[in-house]
Amino acid sequence: MVERETWATRVGFLVAAIGSAVGLGNLWQFPFKTAANGGAAFVAFYLIAVVLIGFPAMLAEFVVGRRTNVNAVDAFAELGHRRWRVVGGLAVATGFWILSYYNVVGGWVLRYILGSATGAYFDAPGEYFGAVSAGPEAVLAQALFLGIVVAIVALGIENGIEKATKVMVPSIVVIMVVLAGWAATLGGAGEGYAYFLSPSLDAMIDNARTAIPFAVGQAFFTLSLGMAIMITYSSYVGEDDSLPFDGGVIVVTNTLVGILAGLVVFPILFANDIDLALTGGGGASALFVAVAAGFAELPLGRWLGAVFFAVVLIAALSSAISLMEVTVSWAVDNFDVSRPMLAVTVGLGLFVLGLPSAWDTAWLTWFDNLAYSLFLPVSVLAVVIFVGWVIGRDAVDELRRGTGGLGSLGPLWLWTLRLVVVVGVVATLYFGITELFFQNDPTGVPPLIAGALSP
Ligand code: PHE
């Protein structure tokens, strides 16, 4: 057997994981959900969800990966619990499912870079979005996006993913900071900030039924949990890293990028008097219709739009890469076939599964709702129960490695996992399932609000 790959540097693991976490969720959901659900009050609640639920769950995935140094399915067998491989299998399958339509959205972003540069959507952003988001053109764009993802994953951990994300992640942060600085000079900046962040406990309470499950669900989605990504990425980590420290850096950077995104988009919307209803409270229309309409009004809008959508593309790519690596990693460990061949094969499978979503956004919405409300929370729950209740003490030992001890924080993490995270995920699952199956209208059209990426 060939020696298994590892990250060349510690920073390599960090940037790759940040690249995974920072994605469309941060750019087209977080700012808009925040604005709609009480601004800073929602952010405070979201941070609680991230700290109490997302962060401990992320450490649980890290522990499984670093302890075993194999793919997310076989990791469970490696830990001595062969039957629990089904949990790894579920996480890998969930990720594969999600990536199938994430690629479609990646294709739209590609189109929007071009559409900005040529001004193609400037006259009628809504119609343009309708035209590029479905049908043969969307299939072509999906294939292009997927091609880039396959190419990077085919090059491997060190030469592909690590090298690529080392350039991508800093670019995202730098360009977003520059854009936020520029947006601050726009006429509508003050109003935009107020709309985004002014705290309203009332709005938070009024919308609690949807805002709370969303905040918890987003805490998993935005940290790339439940899809075996963090298990896979940490399986390439050396022993001397402090997992809690790395997790902290990832969580903080991920949250800051979400806030930066708000500081960019709201001044653009307010400076150009864009109808806020166009944002749809988050999702594809927020960026592709509302923010796009803003660029159409701005001097230099073509350039600014192209740069903005380029950042969106980089964020989407670095997330898609992480998700493709999950399946490829499993395949590399299990089949005697070269990584590039396996990457291409996985890519073809994803392309086919993504076809319905590329053809009609109603399919994309359905795929997304099912993943977000059902597969994702079930998968997170299963991993958390495994780490918290099945391997328990061993997990704490693994977490301690490379940290200098952790003291009582070790057991505190374990009990948070066993109780707080489990209860939080079960509650989210309950809300998600009632929303998915019982609030549904009789036509069988899935409800629009549940998913993370729903247009
Ligand atoms: N964290 C990602 C986001 O916010 C979620 C994701 C990761 C989605 C990988 C797809 C692939 O968009």
Short mmCIF file of C-alpha atoms and ligand atoms in Angstrom, two decimals:
data_model
loop_
_atom_site.label_atom_id
_atom_site.label_comp_id
_atom_site.label_asym_id
_atom_site.label_seq_id
_atom_site.Cartn_x
_atom_site.Cartn_y
_atom_site.Cartn_z
CA MET A 1 0.00 0.00 0.00
CA VAL A 2 1.17 3.52 -0.74
CA GLU A 3 1.88 5.73 2.22
CA ARG A 4 -1.18 7.79 3.14
CA GLU A 5 -0.91 11.49 2.44
CA THR A 6 -0.78 14.20 5.11
CA TRP A 7 -0.96 17.97 5.14
CA ALA A 8 2.50 19.40 4.51
CA THR A 9 2.00 22.07 7.15
CA ARG A 10 -0.28 22.76 10.06
CA VAL A 11 -1.49 25.89 8.34
CA GLY A 12 -2.41 23.68 5.41
CA PHE A 13 -5.00 21.87 7.47
CA LEU A 14 -6.28 25.13 8.91
CA VAL A 15 -6.78 26.94 5.62
CA ALA A 16 -8.35 23.89 4.01
CA ALA A 17 -10.84 23.58 6.86
CA ILE A 18 -11.57 27.30 6.82
CA GLY A 19 -12.05 27.10 3.08
CA SER A 20 -14.58 24.36 3.65
CA ALA A 21 -16.45 26.25 6.32
CA VAL A 22 -16.56 29.54 4.46
CA GLY A 23 -19.03 28.97 1.66
CA LEU A 24 -22.37 29.99 0.30
CA GLY A 25 -23.93 29.60 3.75
CA ASN A 26 -21.86 32.55 4.98
CA LEU A 27 -22.50 34.71 1.97
CA TRP A 28 -26.12 34.28 1.04
CA GLN A 29 -27.77 33.00 4.18
CA PHE A 30 -26.08 34.38 7.26
CA PRO A 31 -26.31 38.13 6.53
CA PHE A 32 -29.89 38.00 5.33
CA LYS A 33 -31.18 35.73 8.07
CA THR A 34 -29.49 37.98 10.58
CA ALA A 35 -31.18 41.06 9.18
CA ALA A 36 -34.57 39.36 9.10
CA ASN A 37 -34.43 37.87 12.57
CA GLY A 38 -33.30 40.57 14.93
CA GLY A 39 -29.81 41.69 13.82
CA ALA A 40 -27.30 41.58 16.64
CA ALA A 41 -29.82 39.70 18.81
CA PHE A 42 -29.81 36.91 16.23
CA VAL A 43 -26.02 37.02 15.98
CA ALA A 44 -25.80 36.56 19.75
CA PHE A 45 -28.09 33.57 19.57
CA TYR A 46 -26.24 32.14 16.61
CA LEU A 47 -22.94 32.49 18.46
CA ILE A 48 -24.38 30.58 21.39
CA ALA A 49 -25.46 27.82 19.01
CA VAL A 50 -22.01 27.76 17.43
CA VAL A 51 -20.15 27.67 20.74
CA LEU A 52 -22.39 25.18 22.54
CA ILE A 53 -23.33 22.92 19.65
CA GLY A 54 -21.30 23.51 16.49
CA PHE A 55 -17.85 23.77 18.06
CA PRO A 56 -18.12 20.66 20.31
CA ALA A 57 -19.58 18.68 17.40
CA MET A 58 -16.71 19.77 15.18
CA LEU A 59 -14.19 18.55 17.76
CA ALA A 60 -16.03 15.22 17.78
CA GLU A 61 -15.44 14.85 14.04
CA PHE A 62 -11.80 15.90 14.44
CA VAL A 63 -11.23 13.26 17.09
CA VAL A 64 -12.54 10.46 14.88
CA GLY A 65 -10.38 11.52 11.94
CA ARG A 66 -7.09 12.19 13.71
CA ARG A 67 -7.37 9.10 15.91
CA THR A 68 -7.70 6.74 12.96
CA ASN A 69 -6.06 8.36 9.93
CA VAL A 70 -8.43 6.66 7.54
CA ASN A 71 -11.49 7.67 5.55
CA ALA A 72 -14.73 8.50 7.31
CA VAL A 73 -16.34 5.09 6.80
CA ASP A 74 -13.47 2.84 7.85
CA ALA A 75 -12.62 5.15 10.76
CA PHE A 76 -15.47 3.63 12.74
CA ALA A 77 -14.15 0.10 12.22
CA GLU A 78 -10.67 1.28 13.09
CA LEU A 79 -12.04 2.45 16.44
CA GLY A 80 -13.29 -1.07 17.06
CA HIS A 81 -16.94 -0.63 16.14
CA ARG A 82 -17.47 -2.14 12.74
CA ARG A 83 -21.22 -1.77 12.82
CA TRP A 84 -20.93 1.97 13.26
CA ARG A 85 -19.43 2.19 9.79
CA VAL A 86 -22.99 2.75 8.70
CA VAL A 87 -22.80 6.13 10.43
CA GLY A 88 -19.74 7.02 8.42
CA GLY A 89 -21.52 5.78 5.33
CA LEU A 90 -24.48 8.01 6.07
CA ALA A 91 -22.24 11.04 6.49
CA VAL A 92 -20.43 10.32 3.23
CA ALA A 93 -23.72 9.79 1.41
CA THR A 94 -25.15 13.01 2.86
CA GLY A 95 -22.13 14.89 1.61
CA PHE A 96 -22.35 13.35 -1.84
CA TRP A 97 -26.03 14.29 -2.01
CA ILE A 98 -25.35 17.89 -0.97
CA LEU A 99 -22.41 18.30 -3.34
CA SER A 100 -24.56 17.19 -6.27
CA TYR A 101 -26.57 20.41 -6.14
CA TYR A 102 -23.85 22.61 -4.64
CA ASN A 103 -22.03 22.13 -7.95
CA VAL A 104 -25.06 23.44 -9.79
CA VAL A 105 -25.00 26.60 -7.72
CA GLY A 106 -21.26 26.83 -8.35
CA GLY A 107 -22.11 26.85 -12.04
CA TRP A 108 -24.46 29.80 -11.58
CA VAL A 109 -21.69 31.71 -9.84
CA LEU A 110 -19.41 31.11 -12.82
CA ARG A 111 -22.08 32.54 -15.07
CA TYR A 112 -22.44 35.59 -12.87
CA ILE A 113 -18.77 36.48 -13.10
CA LEU A 114 -19.18 36.58 -16.84
CA GLY A 115 -22.60 38.22 -16.60
CA SER A 116 -21.14 41.00 -14.47
CA ALA A 117 -18.17 41.64 -16.73
CA THR A 118 -20.42 41.93 -19.78
CA GLY A 119 -23.31 43.61 -18.00
CA ALA A 120 -25.58 40.81 -19.20
CA TYR A 121 -27.92 40.94 -16.20
CA PHE A 122 -27.93 44.71 -15.79
CA ASP A 123 -31.26 45.35 -17.50
CA ALA A 124 -33.29 42.59 -15.89
CA PRO A 125 -31.55 40.74 -13.05
CA GLY A 126 -34.61 38.65 -12.16
CA GLU A 127 -35.11 37.37 -15.70
CA TYR A 128 -31.41 36.73 -16.14
CA PHE A 129 -31.34 34.58 -13.02
CA GLY A 130 -34.35 32.61 -14.25
CA ALA A 131 -32.60 32.00 -17.57
CA VAL A 132 -29.21 30.86 -16.28
CA SER A 133 -30.36 28.86 -13.25
CA ALA A 134 -32.07 26.02 -15.09
CA GLY A 135 -31.93 23.98 -18.27
CA PRO A 136 -29.07 23.15 -20.63
CA GLU A 137 -27.00 26.23 -19.79
CA ALA A 138 -27.10 25.36 -16.11
CA VAL A 139 -26.00 21.81 -16.90
CA LEU A 140 -23.03 23.13 -18.85
CA ALA A 141 -22.04 25.53 -16.09
CA GLN A 142 -22.38 22.74 -13.53
CA ALA A 143 -20.01 20.59 -15.58
CA LEU A 144 -17.46 23.41 -15.77
CA PHE A 145 -17.52 24.03 -12.03
CA LEU A 146 -17.27 20.33 -11.34
CA GLY A 147 -14.32 20.08 -13.73
CA ILE A 148 -12.34 22.59 -11.65
CA VAL A 149 -13.19 20.75 -8.43
CA VAL A 150 -12.14 17.39 -9.89
CA ALA A 151 -8.88 18.83 -11.18
CA ILE A 152 -7.86 20.15 -7.75
CA VAL A 153 -8.90 17.02 -5.84
CA ALA A 154 -7.12 14.81 -8.39
CA LEU A 155 -3.82 16.50 -7.49
CA GLY A 156 -4.08 15.23 -3.93
CA ILE A 157 -3.93 16.64 -0.42
CA GLU A 158 -0.62 18.42 -0.46
CA ASN A 159 -0.28 19.37 -4.10
CA GLY A 160 -3.95 19.97 -4.81
CA ILE A 161 -6.12 20.93 -1.87
CA GLU A 162 -3.46 22.43 0.37
CA LYS A 163 -1.80 24.50 -2.35
CA ALA A 164 -5.11 25.71 -3.72
CA THR A 165 -6.71 26.68 -0.44
CA LYS A 166 -3.55 28.45 0.75
CA VAL A 167 -4.18 30.93 -2.04
CA MET A 168 -7.97 30.87 -1.97
CA VAL A 169 -8.70 31.50 1.69
CA PRO A 170 -6.46 34.54 2.15
CA SER A 171 -7.88 35.93 -1.11
CA ILE A 172 -11.41 35.61 0.19
CA VAL A 173 -10.58 37.46 3.38
CA VAL A 174 -8.51 40.20 1.74
CA ILE A 175 -10.97 40.91 -1.06
CA MET A 176 -13.92 40.92 1.34
CA VAL A 177 -12.15 43.40 3.61
CA VAL A 178 -11.39 45.64 0.64
CA LEU A 179 -14.97 45.39 -0.62
CA ALA A 180 -16.32 46.16 2.85
CA GLY A 181 -14.04 49.21 3.00
CA TRP A 182 -15.30 50.39 -0.36
CA ALA A 183 -18.94 49.69 0.61
CA ALA A 184 -18.48 51.86 3.70
CA THR A 185 -18.02 54.85 1.42
CA LEU A 186 -21.37 54.35 -0.29
CA GLY A 187 -24.27 56.66 0.52
CA GLY A 188 -26.43 53.95 2.03
CA ALA A 189 -23.80 52.43 4.30
CA GLY A 190 -25.21 53.65 7.62
CA GLU A 191 -28.74 52.54 6.80
CA GLY A 192 -27.40 49.23 5.54
CA TYR A 193 -25.53 48.53 8.75
CA ALA A 194 -28.57 49.46 10.82
CA TYR A 195 -30.76 47.11 8.81
CA PHE A 196 -28.20 44.33 9.16
CA LEU A 197 -27.25 44.56 12.81
CA SER A 198 -29.50 46.78 14.90
CA PRO A 199 -30.65 44.44 17.65
CA SER A 200 -34.32 43.59 17.93
CA LEU A 201 -35.28 41.07 20.52
CA ASP A 202 -38.88 41.31 19.32
CA ALA A 203 -38.02 40.21 15.79
CA MET A 204 -35.99 37.35 17.20
CA ILE A 205 -38.86 36.23 19.44
CA ASP A 206 -41.53 36.69 16.78
CA ASN A 207 -39.62 34.47 14.39
CA ALA A 208 -38.37 32.02 17.00
CA ARG A 209 -40.05 29.02 15.41
CA THR A 210 -38.02 29.34 12.26
CA ALA A 211 -35.08 31.43 13.45
CA ILE A 212 -33.96 29.07 16.21
CA PRO A 213 -33.87 25.86 14.18
CA PHE A 214 -32.23 27.83 11.40
CA ALA A 215 -29.52 29.12 13.73
CA VAL A 216 -28.76 25.62 15.00
CA GLY A 217 -28.94 24.05 11.54
CA GLN A 218 -26.70 26.77 10.19
CA ALA A 219 -24.23 26.09 12.98
CA PHE A 220 -23.68 22.60 11.49
CA PHE A 221 -23.92 23.56 7.88
CA THR A 222 -21.58 26.51 8.05
CA LEU A 223 -18.98 24.49 9.95
CA SER A 224 -19.28 21.73 7.34
CA LEU A 225 -20.44 19.14 9.88
CA GLY A 226 -22.48 16.02 9.24
CA MET A 227 -20.92 15.44 5.83
CA ALA A 228 -17.76 13.70 7.05
CA ILE A 229 -15.64 16.62 5.84
CA MET A 230 -14.00 17.38 9.16
CA ILE A 231 -13.44 13.67 9.82
CA THR A 232 -11.71 13.36 6.47
CA TYR A 233 -9.62 16.53 6.70
CA SER A 234 -8.46 15.74 10.24
CA SER A 235 -7.46 12.23 9.16
CA TYR A 236 -4.55 13.85 7.32
CA VAL A 237 -3.38 15.73 10.42
CA GLY A 238 -0.20 14.96 12.37
CA GLU A 239 -0.46 14.32 16.08
CA ASP A 240 1.14 17.40 17.46
CA ASP A 241 -1.71 19.78 16.65
CA SER A 242 -4.11 21.15 19.17
CA LEU A 243 -7.55 20.35 17.83
CA PRO A 244 -9.42 22.79 20.10
CA PHE A 245 -7.13 25.61 19.01
CA ASP A 246 -7.58 24.79 15.33
CA GLY A 247 -11.33 24.51 15.83
CA GLY A 248 -11.38 27.92 17.50
CA VAL A 249 -9.54 29.56 14.61
CA ILE A 250 -11.94 27.98 12.13
CA VAL A 251 -15.07 29.05 14.03
CA VAL A 252 -13.89 32.63 14.52
CA THR A 253 -12.76 33.13 10.92
CA ASN A 254 -15.94 31.59 9.59
CA THR A 255 -18.12 33.91 11.65
CA LEU A 256 -16.10 36.97 10.71
CA VAL A 257 -16.50 36.24 7.01
CA GLY A 258 -20.27 36.03 7.48
CA ILE A 259 -20.29 39.42 9.17
CA LEU A 260 -17.99 40.88 6.50
CA ALA A 261 -20.42 39.66 3.86
CA GLY A 262 -23.18 41.65 5.55
CA LEU A 263 -20.97 44.74 5.63
CA VAL A 264 -20.54 44.40 1.88
CA VAL A 265 -24.03 43.56 0.68
CA PHE A 266 -26.28 45.85 2.73
CA PRO A 267 -24.59 49.15 1.82
CA ILE A 268 -24.86 48.08 -1.83
CA LEU A 269 -28.58 47.38 -1.47
CA PHE A 270 -29.33 50.61 0.42
CA ALA A 271 -27.14 52.85 -1.73
CA ASN A 272 -29.14 51.81 -4.77
CA ASP A 273 -32.61 51.65 -3.26
CA ILE A 274 -33.00 48.00 -4.08
CA ASP A 275 -36.31 46.49 -3.05
CA LEU A 276 -35.45 44.36 -0.02
CA ALA A 277 -38.20 41.89 -0.89
CA LEU A 278 -35.92 40.76 -3.74
CA THR A 279 -33.54 39.25 -1.20
CA GLY A 280 -36.17 36.72 -0.23
CA GLY A 281 -34.68 36.85 3.29
CA GLY A 282 -31.65 34.85 2.14
CA GLY A 283 -30.83 32.30 -0.54
CA ALA A 284 -29.96 32.52 -4.19
CA SER A 285 -32.18 35.48 -5.02
CA ALA A 286 -30.44 37.53 -2.33
CA LEU A 287 -27.17 37.49 -4.26
CA PHE A 288 -28.18 36.75 -7.80
CA VAL A 289 -31.12 39.11 -7.99
CA ALA A 290 -30.97 41.72 -5.22
CA VAL A 291 -27.23 42.31 -4.90
CA ALA A 292 -26.82 41.89 -8.65
CA ALA A 293 -29.42 44.62 -9.16
CA GLY A 294 -27.24 46.82 -6.94
CA PHE A 295 -24.18 46.32 -9.15
CA ALA A 296 -26.25 47.21 -12.18
CA GLU A 297 -26.79 50.68 -10.69
CA LEU A 298 -23.23 51.39 -9.64
CA PRO A 299 -20.53 53.20 -11.56
CA LEU A 300 -17.90 50.53 -12.30
CA GLY A 301 -20.61 48.01 -11.50
CA ARG A 302 -19.26 45.55 -14.06
CA TRP A 303 -15.88 45.38 -12.41
CA LEU A 304 -17.19 45.37 -8.88
CA GLY A 305 -19.74 42.71 -9.72
CA ALA A 306 -17.14 40.49 -11.35
CA VAL A 307 -14.83 40.81 -8.35
CA PHE A 308 -17.65 40.14 -5.90
CA PHE A 309 -18.84 37.03 -7.71
CA ALA A 310 -15.24 35.87 -8.05
CA VAL A 311 -15.06 35.84 -4.26
CA VAL A 312 -18.31 33.90 -4.13
CA LEU A 313 -16.79 31.44 -6.60
CA ILE A 314 -13.63 30.95 -4.56
CA ALA A 315 -15.69 30.37 -1.42
CA ALA A 316 -17.91 27.85 -3.19
CA LEU A 317 -14.93 26.06 -4.76
CA SER A 318 -13.02 25.62 -1.53
CA SER A 319 -16.15 24.14 0.05
CA ALA A 320 -16.90 21.85 -2.88
CA ILE A 321 -13.30 20.58 -2.87
CA SER A 322 -13.61 19.54 0.76
CA LEU A 323 -16.80 17.69 0.08
CA MET A 324 -15.47 15.86 -2.95
CA GLU A 325 -12.40 14.81 -0.97
CA VAL A 326 -14.67 12.89 1.42
CA THR A 327 -15.76 10.38 -1.21
CA VAL A 328 -12.44 10.35 -3.02
CA SER A 329 -10.62 9.67 0.25
CA TRP A 330 -12.86 6.70 0.90
CA ALA A 331 -12.30 5.43 -2.62
CA VAL A 332 -8.51 5.90 -2.45
CA ASP A 333 -8.37 3.85 0.75
CA ASN A 334 -10.53 1.08 -0.69
CA PHE A 335 -9.71 0.65 -4.35
CA ASP A 336 -6.45 0.01 -6.07
CA VAL A 337 -7.02 2.75 -8.63
CA SER A 338 -5.17 6.04 -9.03
CA ARG A 339 -6.51 9.14 -7.30
CA PRO A 340 -7.06 11.06 -10.55
CA MET A 341 -9.12 8.20 -11.97
CA LEU A 342 -11.18 8.02 -8.81
CA ALA A 343 -11.70 11.78 -8.75
CA VAL A 344 -13.00 11.70 -12.32
CA THR A 345 -15.31 8.79 -11.53
CA VAL A 346 -16.71 10.48 -8.46
CA GLY A 347 -17.13 13.63 -10.53
CA LEU A 348 -19.17 11.78 -13.11
CA GLY A 349 -21.41 10.34 -10.42
CA LEU A 350 -21.96 13.79 -8.96
CA PHE A 351 -22.72 15.21 -12.37
CA VAL A 352 -25.46 12.67 -12.96
CA LEU A 353 -27.00 13.09 -9.51
CA GLY A 354 -26.91 16.86 -10.02
CA LEU A 355 -28.76 16.78 -13.33
CA PRO A 356 -32.28 17.16 -11.90
CA SER A 357 -31.15 20.15 -9.81
CA ALA A 358 -29.50 21.75 -12.81
CA TRP A 359 -32.55 21.18 -14.93
CA ASP A 360 -35.10 22.69 -12.59
CA THR A 361 -34.57 24.67 -9.41
CA ALA A 362 -37.59 22.97 -7.82
CA TRP A 363 -35.48 19.81 -7.68
CA LEU A 364 -32.60 21.69 -6.19
CA THR A 365 -34.89 23.00 -3.49
CA TRP A 366 -36.20 19.52 -2.79
CA PHE A 367 -32.69 18.05 -2.57
CA ASP A 368 -31.65 20.87 -0.29
CA ASN A 369 -34.63 20.64 2.03
CA LEU A 370 -34.23 16.93 2.50
CA ALA A 371 -30.52 17.29 3.23
CA TYR A 372 -30.83 20.25 5.54
CA SER A 373 -33.83 19.13 7.56
CA LEU A 374 -33.23 15.42 7.65
CA PHE A 375 -29.93 13.90 6.48
CA LEU A 376 -27.66 16.52 8.01
CA PRO A 377 -29.07 16.54 11.56
CA VAL A 378 -29.42 12.73 11.62
CA SER A 379 -25.83 12.37 10.53
CA VAL A 380 -24.52 14.91 13.07
CA LEU A 381 -26.54 13.21 15.80
CA ALA A 382 -25.20 9.77 15.01
CA VAL A 383 -21.57 10.91 15.04
CA VAL A 384 -22.06 12.84 18.26
CA ILE A 385 -23.69 9.87 20.00
CA PHE A 386 -20.87 7.66 18.83
CA VAL A 387 -18.12 9.94 20.05
CA GLY A 388 -19.89 11.03 23.24
CA TRP A 389 -21.46 7.80 24.41
CA VAL A 390 -19.69 4.96 22.61
CA ILE A 391 -16.01 5.90 22.65
CA GLY A 392 -16.35 8.56 25.39
CA ARG A 393 -13.12 8.52 27.41
CA ASP A 394 -10.95 7.55 24.44
CA ALA A 395 -12.29 10.57 22.63
CA VAL A 396 -11.22 12.81 25.49
CA ASP A 397 -7.74 11.24 25.44
CA GLU A 398 -7.47 11.94 21.74
CA LEU A 399 -8.63 15.51 22.18
CA ARG A 400 -5.97 16.04 24.85
CA ARG A 401 -3.15 14.95 22.55
CA GLY A 402 -1.07 17.92 21.50
CA THR A 403 -2.78 20.35 23.87
CA GLY A 404 -0.81 20.07 27.07
CA GLY A 405 -3.70 18.58 28.97
CA LEU A 406 -6.91 20.61 28.82
CA GLY A 407 -7.62 19.84 32.49
CA SER A 408 -11.30 19.74 33.30
CA LEU A 409 -12.15 21.11 29.86
CA GLY A 410 -11.87 17.54 28.54
CA PRO A 411 -14.78 16.13 30.55
CA LEU A 412 -16.66 19.38 30.10
CA TRP A 413 -16.45 18.90 26.34
CA LEU A 414 -17.57 15.29 26.67
CA TRP A 415 -20.64 16.16 28.73
CA THR A 416 -21.52 19.06 26.47
CA LEU A 417 -21.42 16.61 23.60
CA ARG A 418 -23.43 13.97 25.44
CA LEU A 419 -26.15 16.30 26.64
CA VAL A 420 -26.27 19.79 25.14
CA VAL A 421 -25.37 18.84 21.60
CA VAL A 422 -27.61 15.78 21.57
CA VAL A 423 -30.61 17.75 22.86
CA GLY A 424 -29.92 20.64 20.47
CA VAL A 425 -29.70 18.35 17.46
CA VAL A 426 -32.78 16.34 18.41
CA ALA A 427 -34.76 19.57 18.74
CA THR A 428 -33.57 20.78 15.34
CA LEU A 429 -34.45 17.47 13.83
CA TYR A 430 -37.92 17.63 15.33
CA PHE A 431 -38.53 21.11 13.90
CA GLY A 432 -37.03 20.11 10.58
CA ILE A 433 -39.16 17.02 10.20
CA THR A 434 -42.41 18.72 11.16
CA GLU A 435 -41.60 21.47 8.70
CA LEU A 436 -40.66 19.00 5.99
CA PHE A 437 -43.51 16.54 6.28
CA PHE A 438 -46.36 18.19 8.11
CA GLN A 439 -46.32 21.88 7.21
CA ASN A 440 -46.14 20.86 3.62
CA ASP A 441 -48.85 22.03 1.31
CA PRO A 442 -50.90 19.27 -0.29
CA THR A 443 -49.49 19.82 -3.76
CA GLY A 444 -46.33 18.12 -2.59
CA VAL A 445 -44.16 21.13 -3.26
CA PRO A 446 -41.58 21.19 -0.49
CA PRO A 447 -41.60 24.26 1.77
CA LEU A 448 -39.05 26.82 0.72
CA ILE A 449 -37.69 28.01 3.98
CA ALA A 450 -36.10 24.88 5.34
CA GLY A 451 -33.04 24.40 3.18
CA ALA A 452 -29.70 26.09 3.41
CA LEU A 453 -29.28 26.84 -0.25
CA SER A 454 -32.86 27.05 -1.45
CA PRO A 455 -33.18 29.61 -4.19
N1 PHE B 1 -19.74 25.37 5.12
C1 PHE B 1 -20.26 25.34 3.80
C2 PHE B 1 -21.05 26.59 3.50
O1 PHE B 1 -21.26 27.41 4.37
C3 PHE B 1 -21.12 24.15 3.70
C4 PHE B 1 -20.66 23.24 2.64
C5 PHE B 1 -19.41 22.67 2.67
C6 PHE B 1 -21.45 22.97 1.59
C7 PHE B 1 -19.00 21.89 1.66
C8 PHE B 1 -21.06 22.18 0.57
C9 PHE B 1 -19.80 21.67 0.60
O2 PHE B 1 -21.45 26.81 2.39
#
